[in-house]
Amino acid sequence: MIKERDKTAISIGRQHISYGQLLMNITAASDTYAAQPGDRIMIVSENRLGWIYAFYSIWNKQAVAVPVDATSSAAEIAYVIDDCGATAVWASADRMDTVAEAVAMARTKPRILPVADVEAQSADAPKASLTYSEADLALIVYTSGTTGSPKGVMLSYRNLMANIRAVSEEVKIFTPEICTMILLPLHHVLPLIGSLVAPLATGGSVAMAPSLAAADIMSTLVDNKVGIIIGVPRLYATLFKGIHDKISKSLVARSLFALAEAVGSRSLSRLLFRSVRAKMGGHIKYLVSGGAALNIEVGRGFKTLGLDVLEGYGMTEAAPMIAFTRPDEICPGVSGKPMPSVQIDIRDGEICAKGDNIMMGYYNRPDETAQVLRDGWLHTGDLGYINKRGQVVITGRRKEIIVLSNGKNINPAEIEEKLEHYAAFVKEVGVFADKDQLRAIIVPNPDAARVLTDAELNEKIKWEVVEPYNRTVSPYKKVMNFSIYRGDLPRTKLDKLQRYRLPQLLAEAAQQAGPAVAEPDTEEYRILRDFIADEKNCTVRPTDHIELDLGLDSLDKVGLQVFIQSSFGMEISSDTMVSFRDVAHMARYVAEQKTKIEVEKIDWKHILRERVSLQLPKSWLTGRLFVKMSKPILHLYFGLKGKGLNNIPEGPVIIAPNHQSFLDGIFVAALLKWNTIKNTYFYAKEQHVRRPFFKSLANRHNVIVMDMSNLKDSIQKLGEALRKKKNLIIFPEGTRTHNGSLGEFKKTFAILSAELNVPIVPVSITGAYDAMPRGRIIPRPFTKVMVEFLEPIYPRKSSYESLVDSVYSCIKRKQQMG
């Protein structure tokens, strides 16, 4: 720190410490104790001025700093004392008793140093020099424990300087003119380096609020002209929610927000919402987010307000950065490009990093070091990829991926994010595997928790959160059970969910949910329960509704109809099934109406062998001319482009696109070859072509009309078309997306493919949702719609579920790659 002597280095309340005073106070703190180079010295204190003096005094003595969470228990502190072999512990007055208890428990007996003493030192000592060698060990930071026992991460000065150079020299984010706010606990490497060491190393200043009260934080922002805030995603989510709630109350503000969002101009956003920035001091340049993934809607929201959120990706083992967003390349949802000095390699989906920022290893743990450091490469355990712009995109954490017994891999964080945004009364969600099914612990917002009973909350969450989510995802991603928890989920200080602790909350959550309903003791109920559970891979309760709780779609209901007819000798319509309050009610009806009990499984092969009379719609020349003539128009209006037509094989084939807009059918058909169009058929629900004109048009232009009240007969008709060597375009989602993301894939197309041995060509459509989302009448021009025909998938004795997952994954992977 060789800066201007009188320039302010640290501000806290009305107190301002110059660089000259800081260096003298560091020397004064150093003179209060003895230490040898390489000694491990701990700090157990909340953020305060004395924390900073104590920290730099350790470096001044060429010792190793070991910052520890101030809220740690005596046992946790004793663990670190013994693990690192500490010779001294700096402790604040509030933590002195706990530290003394920890020292009594520990085998090692370090000296206890009061932080308050160094805050009272007079600044008349010589200035500290803070000399170091980059190869020396600077820090041991204990991991926050998202999976169990913490490990000491050894970070050298070289590791730290690699980070500092990246954001001050290679990309100029920290400059001498900028003030950075200290907000997060300094025992974590992200706030330690980002909000203290880097700003001071580059000649800037730091400001610390006297307390975490909102008034103190706001006055700190204003009084010190803070330019950088380093926070965690939940902080920014809370901040944005407060701002957005105020905007939502005003028609004018809502309109301006919508305008800024649509235009996407940073200059316009900063003009329209300058009052928002003014309330935050008016000098905020960057909001830096790290520690966990920032919700993409929050990132977009701040961008609309004209505030730049720089997302980063890293971990303690990288001191802490691996990649970060450049100020001129802000893209919510991605973690930016790798640090200039860092190499990134994706190995089997896992992000691996190499560079001067990578740790020396875990303290006294050579075996665990060898597991993650191989030939200089840090195996992060995070899953992701590099997009076409060279930015890192995180998709999950390998250790957190849930693997079900059927081999399906599930990223619980993805599910949590979706569930948290279905209703405003949900505060947070934790998802984990329970008996080979997905279970969610859902925490309601305090306001909702106060005014609603458990029963009312349970009903609201069932119908407004879990059920809408389950309608949009594949069966194996459905949440089959949930519990309400009136408390906070276990998290680290940097907001990472400690998922391994979620099962510990089950007993308490289950106790809050009340006693389970007893199952009917009848054979009919057991048969129906077991059939539905097997078909949907879920737990079935007597109080479950077949649609709202169990998510049976049209095809599932046909299967249940066929099963009931073959097993109980009775017919039951889909409308009747939906009218039953729950499975127990249906079982009672079946018990009353049955003529036999003889359990049989559904045989789709047999159903599709039943030949039906099908007069294929005509293929008039006018239809093909219209389709081909539409191609140049679509290209001019939307920028429509297509790729991969050579992937469509000869013979009957099922073309399976994702469904983004009302225009998807014509987007796909317009790219097909002339003869392919002639032999390719769509299907339409009868209610959409009831008028004579539309019915006549369908019968002459390759559209098979399906009667949804007799889905079995309709599926047989589609099978008959494939037998006649025709192609089918089937949208696996069955309906257009609500938000642009892939919805649940129904398995009709997979049944047809598997039983008739017909290949499937997955089709990725992008840009169509932006062009014409639900509710829009006039499509947006120049939206760059891309339709890509992917490599065909052949059934080869695959299960229906396997085919569904293969097609879904193929399209999903393509869209993630961009």
XYZ file of C-alpha atoms in Angstrom, residues 116-525:
410
model
C -10.557 -3.748 20.775
C -7.021 -3.032 22.033
C -5.646 -2.220 18.584
C -8.558 0.112 17.783
C -7.492 2.232 20.764
C -3.819 2.476 19.686
C -2.507 5.948 18.876
C -1.308 6.395 15.316
C 2.273 7.476 16.081
C 4.131 4.277 15.208
C 6.339 3.845 12.115
C 4.543 2.943 8.910
C 4.223 -0.749 8.102
C 6.045 -1.898 4.977
C 3.995 -5.028 4.192
C 6.689 -6.766 2.152
C 6.006 -10.248 0.829
C 7.133 -12.910 -1.638
C 4.476 -14.114 -4.079
C 5.377 -17.732 -3.359
C 4.624 -17.344 0.365
C 1.460 -18.609 2.010
C -0.802 -15.618 2.769
C -4.121 -17.078 3.897
C -5.768 -20.254 5.073
C -9.493 -19.905 4.452
C -11.749 -22.633 5.749
C -14.475 -23.675 3.345
C -17.943 -22.843 4.531
C -19.113 -26.427 4.547
C -21.879 -26.990 1.967
C -21.169 -30.712 2.095
C -19.646 -31.402 5.519
C -16.374 -30.907 7.413
C -14.517 -27.688 6.408
C -11.052 -27.813 4.864
C -8.327 -25.165 5.075
C -7.646 -23.704 1.621
C -4.055 -22.447 1.354
C -3.769 -19.276 -0.740
C -0.462 -17.670 -1.627
C 0.219 -14.025 -2.384
C 0.559 -15.085 -6.024
C -2.989 -16.475 -5.927
C -4.311 -13.211 -4.493
C -2.353 -10.952 -6.847
C -3.585 -12.891 -9.881
C -7.111 -11.876 -8.863
C -6.186 -8.285 -8.096
C -4.321 -7.768 -11.377
C -7.256 -9.221 -13.315
C -9.673 -6.542 -12.048
C -7.314 -3.592 -11.827
C -4.775 -3.921 -14.647
C -6.108 -6.443 -17.177
C -9.702 -5.162 -16.813
C -9.982 -1.815 -15.030
C -12.781 -2.263 -12.503
C -10.978 -1.206 -9.318
C -9.307 2.187 -9.739
C -7.878 4.748 -7.282
C -10.973 6.929 -7.704
C -13.533 4.305 -6.659
C -14.855 3.654 -3.159
C -15.909 0.072 -2.413
C -18.369 -0.829 0.300
C -17.536 -3.526 2.865
C -20.827 -5.298 3.455
C -20.244 -9.063 3.612
C -18.333 -10.805 6.440
C -14.598 -10.458 5.772
C -13.760 -14.032 6.794
C -14.890 -15.144 3.304
C -12.361 -14.786 0.520
C -14.770 -12.993 -1.871
C -15.442 -9.947 0.369
C -11.946 -10.105 1.854
C -10.235 -9.728 -1.517
C -13.006 -7.896 -3.354
C -14.078 -5.332 -0.774
C -10.859 -4.840 1.222
C -7.572 -6.091 -0.241
C -8.129 -5.244 -3.931
C -9.484 -1.713 -3.341
C -6.618 -0.804 -0.986
C -4.004 -2.496 -3.182
C -5.118 -0.334 -6.114
C -5.186 2.938 -4.191
C -8.948 3.196 -3.788
C -10.921 3.514 -0.594
C -13.329 1.321 1.361
C -16.380 2.248 3.400
C -17.868 0.179 6.203
C -21.359 0.833 7.585
C -21.440 1.241 11.389
C -24.176 -1.429 11.433
C -26.275 -3.446 8.980
C -29.339 -1.295 9.664
C -30.843 0.046 6.430
C -30.326 3.681 7.515
C -26.603 3.125 8.215
C -26.093 1.326 4.893
C -27.853 4.068 2.912
C -25.945 6.872 4.667
C -22.669 5.013 4.015
C -23.512 4.791 0.313
C -24.382 8.478 0.093
C -21.695 9.986 2.351
C -18.810 8.054 0.772
C -19.934 8.170 -2.875
C -19.668 4.376 -3.030
C -19.010 3.118 -6.557
C -18.817 -0.665 -6.033
C -20.936 -2.948 -3.872
C -19.951 -6.581 -3.502
C -22.885 -8.731 -2.476
C -24.548 -12.104 -2.775
C -27.566 -12.980 -4.961
C -30.094 -12.926 -2.103
C -29.023 -9.385 -1.168
C -29.613 -8.211 -4.728
C -32.874 -10.155 -4.989
C -34.146 -8.418 -1.842
C -32.951 -5.022 -3.058
C -34.550 -5.446 -6.475
C -37.827 -6.708 -4.980
C -38.072 -3.585 -2.845
C -37.452 -1.327 -5.848
C -39.763 -3.292 -8.149
C -42.588 -3.358 -5.591
C -42.536 0.441 -5.503
C -42.465 0.621 -9.295
C -45.434 -1.768 -9.520
C -47.608 0.577 -7.432
C -47.405 3.344 -10.025
C -48.870 3.061 -13.519
C -46.366 5.614 -14.827
C -43.397 3.814 -13.260
C -44.626 0.436 -14.560
C -44.952 1.885 -18.053
C -41.469 3.385 -17.923
C -40.026 0.089 -16.699
C -41.756 -1.783 -19.548
C -40.459 0.790 -22.044
C -36.891 0.540 -20.772
C -37.103 -3.270 -20.817
C -38.368 -3.315 -24.409
C -35.846 -0.784 -25.751
C -32.859 -2.276 -23.928
C -30.844 0.963 -24.019
C -28.510 1.573 -21.078
C -28.621 5.328 -21.662
C -32.429 5.414 -21.661
C -32.609 3.236 -18.551
C -30.184 5.480 -16.672
C -32.209 8.541 -17.696
C -35.584 7.093 -16.714
C -34.437 5.664 -13.391
C -31.825 8.166 -12.259
C -33.859 8.687 -9.061
C -33.281 5.022 -8.111
C -29.531 5.444 -8.387
C -29.703 8.787 -6.604
C -31.243 7.087 -3.546
C -28.233 4.726 -3.553
C -25.826 7.675 -3.455
C -25.756 8.446 -7.150
C -22.256 7.058 -7.722
C -22.864 3.306 -7.992
C -20.857 2.040 -10.934
C -20.982 -1.713 -10.431
C -22.939 -4.190 -8.367
C -20.688 -7.244 -8.064
C -22.466 -10.549 -7.402
C -20.723 -13.734 -6.329
C -20.935 -16.690 -3.995
C -23.880 -18.309 -5.793
C -25.877 -17.977 -9.014
C -27.788 -14.719 -9.457
C -31.379 -15.147 -10.592
C -31.523 -14.129 -14.233
C -34.683 -12.032 -13.736
C -32.944 -10.023 -11.008
C -29.978 -9.412 -13.317
C -32.277 -8.312 -16.130
C -34.238 -6.131 -13.738
C -31.175 -4.199 -12.600
C -30.081 -3.858 -16.217
C -33.479 -2.306 -16.993
C -32.905 0.143 -14.127
C -29.556 1.137 -15.645
C -27.476 -0.586 -12.957
C -24.667 -2.898 -14.057
C -24.423 -6.234 -12.245
C -21.065 -7.923 -12.768
C -21.538 -11.628 -12.117
C -18.537 -13.733 -11.298
C -17.770 -17.398 -10.977
C -15.222 -18.841 -8.663
C -14.542 -20.608 -5.408
C -12.322 -20.295 -2.363
C -9.797 -22.604 -4.063
C -9.334 -19.977 -6.813
C -8.793 -17.001 -4.454
C -11.710 -16.606 -5.472
C -12.241 -15.798 -9.180
C -12.186 -18.052 -12.209
C -14.354 -15.967 -14.532
C -16.074 -12.593 -14.312
C -18.302 -10.335 -16.389
C -16.604 -7.499 -18.249
C -18.391 -4.151 -17.843
C -19.126 -3.894 -21.566
C -20.354 -7.491 -21.912
C -23.130 -7.759 -19.329
C -25.372 -10.739 -20.017
C -27.604 -11.807 -17.095
C -27.407 -15.523 -16.397
C -23.805 -16.056 -17.452
C -20.639 -15.716 -15.374
C -18.498 -13.815 -17.834
C -15.245 -14.728 -19.515
C -12.336 -16.474 -17.785
C -9.766 -14.299 -16.028
C -7.122 -13.316 -18.598
C -4.478 -15.420 -16.844
C -6.720 -18.474 -16.385
C -7.211 -21.464 -18.656
C -10.558 -23.294 -18.570
C -11.211 -26.770 -19.883
C -14.541 -28.633 -19.814
C -13.949 -32.297 -18.982
C -16.988 -34.583 -19.015
C -19.122 -31.533 -18.377
C -17.034 -30.405 -15.372
C -15.286 -27.033 -15.327
C -11.551 -27.330 -14.768
C -9.293 -24.302 -14.273
C -5.562 -23.658 -14.313
C -3.608 -20.487 -13.534
C -1.759 -18.418 -10.937
C -4.991 -18.005 -8.973
C -5.337 -21.714 -8.114
C -4.675 -22.623 -4.469
C -1.568 -24.300 -3.128
C -3.731 -27.096 -1.710
C -5.696 -28.049 1.388
C -3.768 -27.586 4.637
C -2.411 -30.929 5.875
C -4.699 -32.865 3.493
C -2.571 -34.219 0.638
C -5.069 -36.918 -0.355
C -7.975 -34.489 -0.679
C -5.716 -32.022 -2.490
C -4.807 -34.728 -5.011
C -8.501 -35.377 -5.680
C -9.140 -31.849 -6.933
C -5.691 -30.720 -8.133
C -4.436 -32.886 -10.985
C -1.492 -31.786 -13.115
C -2.108 -28.202 -12.044
C -5.791 -28.298 -13.026
C -8.422 -27.531 -10.392
C -11.407 -29.826 -10.836
C -14.123 -27.517 -9.536
C -16.991 -29.988 -9.252
C -19.167 -27.449 -11.085
C -20.920 -28.364 -14.311
C -21.113 -25.931 -17.202
C -19.906 -24.926 -20.636
C -18.373 -22.063 -22.587
C -20.909 -20.352 -24.845
C -20.165 -19.027 -28.305
C -19.172 -15.642 -26.845
C -16.520 -17.285 -24.698
C -18.478 -16.811 -21.463
C -18.814 -19.392 -18.720
C -22.322 -20.741 -18.115
C -22.868 -22.748 -14.924
C -25.481 -25.511 -15.120
C -25.097 -27.190 -11.736
C -22.808 -28.753 -9.187
C -21.658 -32.321 -9.724
C -21.929 -33.224 -6.029
C -25.450 -31.801 -5.854
C -26.780 -33.551 -8.947
C -29.522 -35.971 -7.908
C -29.283 -39.342 -9.638
C -32.494 -41.368 -9.468
C -32.567 -45.150 -9.667
C -33.755 -44.917 -13.286
C -30.492 -43.132 -14.157
C -32.003 -39.650 -14.557
C -29.741 -36.772 -13.520
C -31.468 -33.776 -11.946
C -30.069 -30.375 -11.030
C -32.021 -29.368 -7.897
C -30.973 -25.703 -8.128
C -32.805 -25.396 -11.449
C -36.011 -26.714 -9.856
C -35.647 -24.474 -6.803
C -35.306 -21.384 -8.961
C -38.475 -22.193 -10.885
C -40.524 -22.994 -7.786
C -39.421 -19.805 -6.025
C -40.853 -17.679 -8.828
C -44.296 -19.218 -9.169
C -45.790 -17.239 -6.296
C -44.854 -14.103 -4.384
C -45.586 -15.772 -1.055
C -42.695 -18.248 -1.472
C -39.463 -17.078 0.150
C -37.144 -19.985 -0.662
C -37.147 -23.655 -1.640
C -34.829 -26.591 -1.012
C -35.087 -29.701 -3.214
C -33.555 -33.094 -2.504
C -34.127 -36.787 -3.175
C -36.299 -38.677 -0.717
C -36.929 -42.386 -1.401
C -35.958 -41.968 -5.082
C -38.368 -39.080 -5.627
C -38.011 -35.322 -5.546
C -39.117 -33.616 -2.384
C -39.249 -29.891 -1.694
C -39.086 -27.983 1.560
C -40.884 -24.696 0.901
C -40.452 -21.660 3.126
C -43.289 -19.113 2.883
C -42.685 -15.393 3.087
C -43.196 -14.094 6.646
C -46.221 -12.015 5.588
C -47.978 -15.090 4.176
C -46.937 -17.235 7.119
C -48.522 -14.793 9.568
C -51.972 -14.590 7.984
C -52.429 -18.163 6.700
C -52.826 -21.404 8.597
C -50.757 -24.455 7.700
C -53.736 -25.961 5.877
C -54.295 -22.763 3.873
C -50.599 -22.499 3.030
C -50.549 -26.130 1.970
C -53.455 -25.573 -0.426
C -51.996 -22.386 -1.914
C -48.584 -23.959 -2.430
C -50.104 -27.105 -3.941
C -52.214 -25.248 -6.529
C -50.211 -22.078 -7.145
C -46.635 -23.384 -6.939
C -46.120 -27.143 -7.209
C -48.944 -27.982 -9.615
C -48.133 -25.210 -12.168
C -44.456 -26.226 -12.050
C -45.216 -29.941 -12.480
C -47.282 -29.171 -15.591
C -44.225 -27.747 -17.350
C -41.589 -30.442 -16.765
C -40.754 -34.015 -17.622
C -42.219 -36.644 -15.255
C -38.893 -37.394 -13.596
C -38.449 -33.711 -12.693
C -41.794 -33.423 -10.938
C -41.885 -32.622 -7.241
C -43.917 -35.472 -5.794
C -43.963 -34.334 -2.197
C -43.430 -31.091 -0.339
C -43.354 -29.816 3.203
C -43.868 -26.331 4.576
C -41.115 -25.058 6.838
C -41.573 -21.914 8.925
C -37.915 -21.004 9.262
C -34.809 -20.343 7.170
C -33.129 -23.056 5.143
C -29.513 -23.736 6.162
C -27.114 -21.592 4.147
C -23.514 -20.467 4.239
C -22.733 -16.800 4.834
C -22.323 -16.394 1.078
C -25.840 -17.703 0.484
C -25.032 -21.225 -0.721
C -27.679 -23.725 0.307
C -26.330 -26.473 2.575
C -28.304 -29.178 0.848
C -26.843 -32.010 2.872
C -28.693 -30.630 5.910
C -32.154 -30.574 4.296
C -33.143 -34.121 5.311
C -32.550 -33.051 8.914
C -35.461 -30.626 8.547
C -37.888 -33.329 7.411
C -39.013 -34.363 10.896
C -39.811 -30.792 11.867
C -41.478 -30.030 8.534
C -43.499 -33.244 8.669
C -44.620 -32.430 12.213
C -45.831 -29.020 11.024
C -47.688 -30.586 8.096
C -49.899 -32.713 10.392
C -50.757 -36.422 10.377
C -50.989 -38.375 7.107
C -54.381 -39.533 5.802
C -54.957 -43.272 6.197
C -55.146 -45.270 2.963
C -58.363 -47.176 2.112
C -58.013 -50.884 2.841
C -59.513 -52.103 -0.454
C -58.098 -54.103 -3.321
C -59.441 -51.653 -5.908
C -57.579 -48.768 -4.285
